[in-house]
Coordinates of C-alpha atoms and ligand atoms in Angstrom, one line a residue:
M1336 CA 11.5 -14.4 1.7
T1337 CA 8.2 -16.2 2.5
V1338 CA 6.3 -16.0 5.5
T1339 CA 3.7 -18.9 6.5
L1340 CA 0.9 -18.2 8.8
G1341 CA -0.6 -21.7 9.2
P1342 CA -2.1 -22.2 5.8
L1343 CA -1.3 -18.8 4.4
R1344 CA 1.8 -18.1 2.4
I1345 CA 2.9 -14.4 2.2
D1346 CA 5.5 -13.3 -0.4
P1347 CA 6.7 -9.4 -0.7
V1348 CA 7.1 -8.3 -4.3
T1349 CA 9.1 -5.1 -4.3
E1350 CA 8.5 -2.8 -7.3
L1351 CA 11.1 -0.3 -6.4
D1352 CA 14.1 -1.2 -3.8
H1353 CA 15.3 2.5 -3.5
W1354 CA 12.8 5.5 -3.6
P1355 CA 14.5 8.8 -2.2
F1356 CA 12.8 11.5 -0.5
A1357 CA 14.1 14.6 1.3
P1358 CA 13.0 14.1 4.7
A1359 CA 10.8 17.6 4.6
E1360 CA 9.4 16.6 1.4
L1361 CA 7.8 13.4 3.1
F1362 CA 7.1 15.0 6.4
P1363 CA 6.9 18.8 6.3
A1364 CA 6.9 19.0 10.2
V1365 CA 9.7 16.9 11.0
T1366 CA 12.3 18.1 13.5
P1367 CA 16.2 17.6 13.9
E1368 CA 15.7 15.6 16.8
E1369 CA 13.3 13.2 15.1
L1370 CA 15.9 13.0 12.3
G1371 CA 18.3 12.1 14.9
D1372 CA 21.9 11.0 13.1
H1373 CA 19.9 10.6 9.9
R1374 CA 21.7 12.7 6.9
G1375 CA 20.6 13.0 3.5
D1376 CA 17.5 11.4 2.1
L1377 CA 15.1 9.1 3.3
D1378 CA 15.1 5.8 1.4
L1379 CA 11.8 4.2 0.8
S1380 CA 10.7 1.1 -1.2
I1381 CA 7.5 0.0 -2.8
T1382 CA 6.8 -3.2 -1.8
T1383 CA 3.4 -5.2 -2.5
Y1384 CA 2.7 -8.6 -0.7
L1385 CA 1.1 -11.7 -2.4
V1386 CA -0.8 -13.8 -0.2
R1387 CA -1.8 -17.4 -1.2
T1388 CA -4.5 -19.2 0.8
P1389 CA -5.4 -22.8 0.2
D1390 CA -8.2 -21.7 -2.3
Q1391 CA -7.1 -18.0 -3.3
T1392 CA -4.2 -15.9 -4.4
V1393 CA -4.5 -12.3 -3.3
L1394 CA -2.3 -9.5 -4.2
L1395 CA -2.2 -6.5 -1.6
D1396 CA -1.3 -3.4 -3.5
A1397 CA -0.2 -3.4 -7.2
G1398 CA 2.5 -0.7 -7.1
N1399 CA 3.0 2.3 -9.3
G1400 CA 3.0 0.5 -12.6
N1401 CA 5.1 1.3 -15.4
A1402 CA 4.6 4.1 -18.3
K1403 CA 2.1 6.2 -16.3
E1404 CA 2.1 10.1 -17.1
R1405 CA 2.7 11.9 -13.8
P1406 CA 3.8 15.3 -14.6
V1407 CA 3.2 16.6 -11.1
L1408 CA 4.0 13.7 -9.0
L1409 CA 7.2 13.2 -10.6
A1410 CA 8.3 10.6 -8.2
H1411 CA 5.6 8.4 -9.8
H1412 CA 6.3 9.4 -13.4
Q1413 CA 7.1 6.8 -16.1
F1414 CA 8.3 3.9 -14.0
D1415 CA 10.2 1.1 -16.0
T1416 CA 10.6 -1.7 -13.4
P1417 CA 10.5 -5.7 -13.7
Y1418 CA 7.6 -5.9 -11.2
L1419 CA 5.9 -8.7 -13.2
D1420 CA 9.4 -10.6 -13.4
R1421 CA 9.4 -10.2 -9.7
L1422 CA 6.0 -11.6 -9.4
A1423 CA 7.0 -14.6 -11.6
A1424 CA 9.7 -15.2 -9.4
V1425 CA 7.7 -16.2 -6.8
G1426 CA 5.4 -18.4 -8.8
V1427 CA 2.6 -16.4 -10.0
V1428 CA 1.6 -15.1 -13.6
P1429 CA -1.0 -12.3 -13.6
E1430 CA -3.6 -14.8 -14.8
D1431 CA -3.4 -16.6 -11.5
V1432 CA -4.1 -13.7 -9.2
D1433 CA -7.9 -14.0 -8.0
V1434 CA -8.2 -10.8 -5.9
V1435 CA -6.4 -7.6 -6.1
V1436 CA -6.8 -5.0 -3.2
A1437 CA -5.1 -1.5 -3.0
T1438 CA -4.8 -0.3 0.4
H1439 CA -5.7 2.9 -0.9
L1440 CA -6.2 4.6 -4.4
H1441 CA -2.9 6.7 -4.4
P1442 CA -0.7 6.0 -7.6
D1443 CA 1.8 4.0 -6.0
H1444 CA -0.6 1.7 -5.0
C1445 CA -3.4 1.1 -7.6
G1446 CA -1.4 2.3 -10.8
G1447 CA -0.6 -1.4 -11.4
F1448 CA -3.9 -2.2 -11.8
T1449 CA -3.2 -1.6 -15.5
R1450 CA -0.5 -2.0 -17.9
L1451 CA 0.1 -0.4 -21.3
V1452 CA -0.5 -2.8 -24.2
D1453 CA -0.2 -1.6 -27.7
G1454 CA -1.3 1.9 -26.6
A1455 CA -4.3 1.0 -24.6
W1456 CA -4.5 0.4 -20.6
D1457 CA -5.5 -2.9 -20.2
P1458 CA -6.2 -4.9 -16.8
T1459 CA -2.9 -6.2 -15.4
F1460 CA -4.9 -9.1 -13.6
P1461 CA -7.6 -10.1 -16.2
R1462 CA -9.1 -12.9 -14.0
A1463 CA -9.0 -11.1 -10.7
R1464 CA -11.6 -9.4 -8.7
Y1465 CA -10.5 -5.7 -7.7
L1466 CA -12.0 -4.9 -4.2
I1467 CA -12.2 -1.1 -3.8
P1468 CA -13.9 0.4 -0.7
A1469 CA -17.0 2.5 -2.1
D1470 CA -15.9 5.7 -0.1
E1471 CA -12.2 5.5 -1.8
Y1472 CA -13.8 4.9 -5.2
A1473 CA -16.4 8.1 -4.6
W1474 CA -13.6 10.3 -3.6
L1475 CA -11.3 9.6 -6.4
Q1476 CA -14.2 9.6 -8.8
E1477 CA -15.0 13.1 -7.5
V1478 CA -11.4 14.5 -7.9
H1479 CA -11.5 13.1 -11.7
A1480 CA -14.9 14.7 -12.1
S1481 CA -13.8 17.9 -11.1
A1482 CA -11.4 17.9 -14.2
P1483 CA -8.4 19.7 -12.2
E1484 CA -6.0 21.1 -14.9
D1485 CA -2.9 21.3 -12.5
G1486 CA -1.7 20.2 -9.1
V1487 CA -1.8 17.0 -7.3
A1488 CA -5.3 16.6 -8.1
A1489 CA -4.6 16.6 -11.9
D1490 CA -2.2 13.7 -11.3
L1491 CA -4.9 11.8 -9.3
A1492 CA -7.3 12.3 -12.0
R1493 CA -5.1 10.8 -14.4
T1494 CA -4.7 7.8 -11.9
F1495 CA -8.3 7.4 -12.0
E1496 CA -8.6 7.8 -15.7
D1497 CA -5.6 5.3 -16.6
S1498 CA -5.5 2.8 -13.6
V1499 CA -9.0 2.8 -12.1
L1500 CA -11.6 3.4 -14.8
P1501 CA -9.9 0.5 -17.2
V1502 CA -10.5 -1.9 -14.6
V1503 CA -14.1 -0.6 -13.9
E1504 CA -15.2 -0.8 -17.6
A1505 CA -13.6 -4.4 -17.8
G1506 CA -16.4 -5.3 -15.0
L1507 CA -13.5 -6.6 -12.7
V1508 CA -14.4 -4.1 -9.8
E1509 CA -16.4 -4.9 -6.8
L1510 CA -17.1 -1.8 -4.5
I1511 CA -16.9 -3.0 -1.0
D1512 CA -17.7 -1.6 2.5
L1513 CA -15.3 -2.6 5.5
P1514 CA -14.5 -4.6 7.5
Y1515 CA -14.6 -7.2 4.4
E1516 CA -13.5 -10.6 4.7
V1517 CA -11.7 -11.5 1.4
T1518 CA -11.3 -15.3 2.2
D1519 CA -10.5 -17.4 5.5
G1520 CA -7.7 -15.6 7.2
V1521 CA -7.8 -12.2 5.0
T1522 CA -9.7 -9.6 6.4
L1523 CA -9.7 -5.8 5.4
R1524 CA -10.2 -3.1 7.8
S1525 CA -10.6 0.6 7.5
F1526 CA -7.7 2.7 8.8
P1527 CA -8.8 6.1 7.5
G1528 CA -6.5 9.5 7.4
H1529 CA -4.0 8.9 4.8
T1530 CA -6.8 8.8 2.4
S1531 CA -10.8 8.8 3.2
A1532 CA -11.0 5.0 3.1
H1533 CA -7.4 3.7 3.5
L1534 CA -7.5 -0.1 4.6
I1535 CA -5.4 -2.6 6.2
A1536 CA -5.4 -6.3 5.5
E1537 CA -5.5 -8.5 8.7
L1538 CA -3.7 -11.8 7.7
S1539 CA -4.1 -14.7 10.1
G1540 CA -3.5 -18.5 10.2
G1541 CA -2.2 -21.1 12.6
G1542 CA -2.5 -18.7 15.5
R1543 CA -0.2 -16.2 13.9
H1544 CA -0.9 -12.8 12.7
A1545 CA 0.5 -10.2 10.1
L1546 CA -1.1 -6.7 9.2
A1547 CA -0.3 -5.3 5.7
S1548 CA -0.5 -1.8 6.5
G1549 CA 0.0 0.3 3.4
D1550 CA 0.5 3.9 4.2
V1551 CA -0.6 4.0 7.9
L1552 CA 3.0 4.6 8.4
H1553 CA 5.7 5.8 5.8
H1554 CA 8.9 5.6 7.9
P1555 CA 10.0 4.0 11.3
F1556 CA 10.6 7.5 12.3
Q1557 CA 6.9 7.9 13.0
F1558 CA 6.7 5.2 15.8
S1559 CA 8.3 7.8 18.1
N1560 CA 6.1 10.5 17.5
L1561 CA 2.7 9.1 16.1
A1562 CA 1.5 12.6 15.5
L1563 CA 4.1 13.2 12.6
A1564 CA 2.2 13.6 9.6
Q1565 CA 3.0 12.6 6.1
G1566 CA 2.9 15.4 3.4
G1567 CA -0.1 13.3 1.8
D1568 CA -2.0 12.8 4.8
A1569 CA -5.8 13.8 4.0
D1570 CA -6.6 14.2 7.4
P1571 CA -3.4 14.2 9.8
A1572 CA -5.6 13.9 12.9
V1573 CA -7.5 10.8 11.8
A1574 CA -4.2 9.4 10.3
A1575 CA -2.5 9.9 13.7
E1576 CA -5.1 8.0 15.3
S1577 CA -4.8 5.2 12.9
R1578 CA -1.2 5.0 13.6
R1579 CA -1.9 4.4 17.2
R1580 CA -4.8 2.1 16.7
L1581 CA -2.4 -0.1 14.3
C1582 CA 0.3 0.0 17.0
E1583 CA -2.1 -1.2 19.4
L1584 CA -3.4 -4.0 17.4
A1585 CA 0.0 -5.2 16.3
V1586 CA 1.1 -5.2 20.1
E1587 CA -2.2 -7.0 21.3
R1588 CA -2.0 -9.7 18.4
D1589 CA 2.0 -9.7 18.4
A1590 CA 1.5 -9.4 14.6
L1591 CA 4.2 -9.0 11.9
V1592 CA 4.0 -5.5 10.3
L1593 CA 4.3 -5.4 6.5
P1594 CA 4.2 -1.8 5.6
A1595 CA 4.1 -0.7 1.9
H1596 CA 7.4 1.7 2.0
F1597 CA 9.7 0.1 4.6
G1598 CA 10.7 -3.4 5.9
P1599 CA 8.9 -5.9 7.9
G1600 CA 8.9 -5.7 11.7
R1601 CA 7.3 -6.0 14.8
I1602 CA 6.0 -3.2 17.2
D1603 CA 6.9 -3.0 21.0
R1604 CA 5.5 -0.7 23.6
D1605 CA 8.0 1.8 24.7
G1606 CA 6.6 4.0 27.6
A1607 CA 3.6 5.5 26.6
G1608 CA 4.9 5.2 23.0
F1609 CA 5.9 2.4 20.5
R1610 CA 9.1 1.2 18.9
Y1611 CA 9.8 -0.6 15.9
R1612 CA 11.8 -3.9 15.6
P1613 CA 12.8 -4.5 12.0
I1614 CA 12.8 -8.2 11.1
P1615 CA 14.9 -9.1 8.1
W1616 CA 12.8 -11.5 6.0
G1617 CA 14.9 -14.6 6.8
G1618 CA 13.9 -14.1 10.5
A1619 CA 10.2 -13.2 10.0
Ligands
ZN607 ZN1 2.5 4.9 -0.9

């Protein structure tokens, strides 16, 4: 399951193997042509990536986390997964993690920043620096400050309160500007649109490259129509532009793409557009 790029070792750590969504729930404008032969729900996963460099252990995305109250976003409500056991299975306990980076502050990416211990939300990774783009932090802080009583905003405010604020109060958060070099071979770059300061991690070593792409794309359907917006895209036009930039960059670098919600792969040009070539972990 491990991918090595020179001195970098990358392991996927999957929180949820199956996370079903009705196609129109995920992509409100999806057409029957785009769905092709597909019937039924789209099966996503929630996958995070552990990157070990010679001197840093970096976690890219932290998953949804267990026990979070999300009464509006029910797909994110009250998880009970063995995520930390899966992290242990690749040889890492929470105290080993030096850096935690969420691609963005949606609940399925930053909820795992904290865990419930004796009724309180404690930082899951007590020694880590949690890196958050200043713009992304400002956005979620503003949602929280507006005290929304219902709708998706209410669950985003809950996310700020139970997953972000506790790591801030523990003094673990560093607000950053992008691009940002975490350590040799790990650089964070701005790919906005899904949220205002969504980022990807560019991983390089030994002349090889990978891109941990978060939610720039949610499903391989989007490669044939980069304009297909996901229901949660904050700015669909900017998100579509980021999808194109990601494809261009992946082709240019011959990079392995590591998405948050579907399997790894490489991107090929296909006429004026792009095509996704899934790669099983063993072949990556
Ligand atoms: Zn997501």
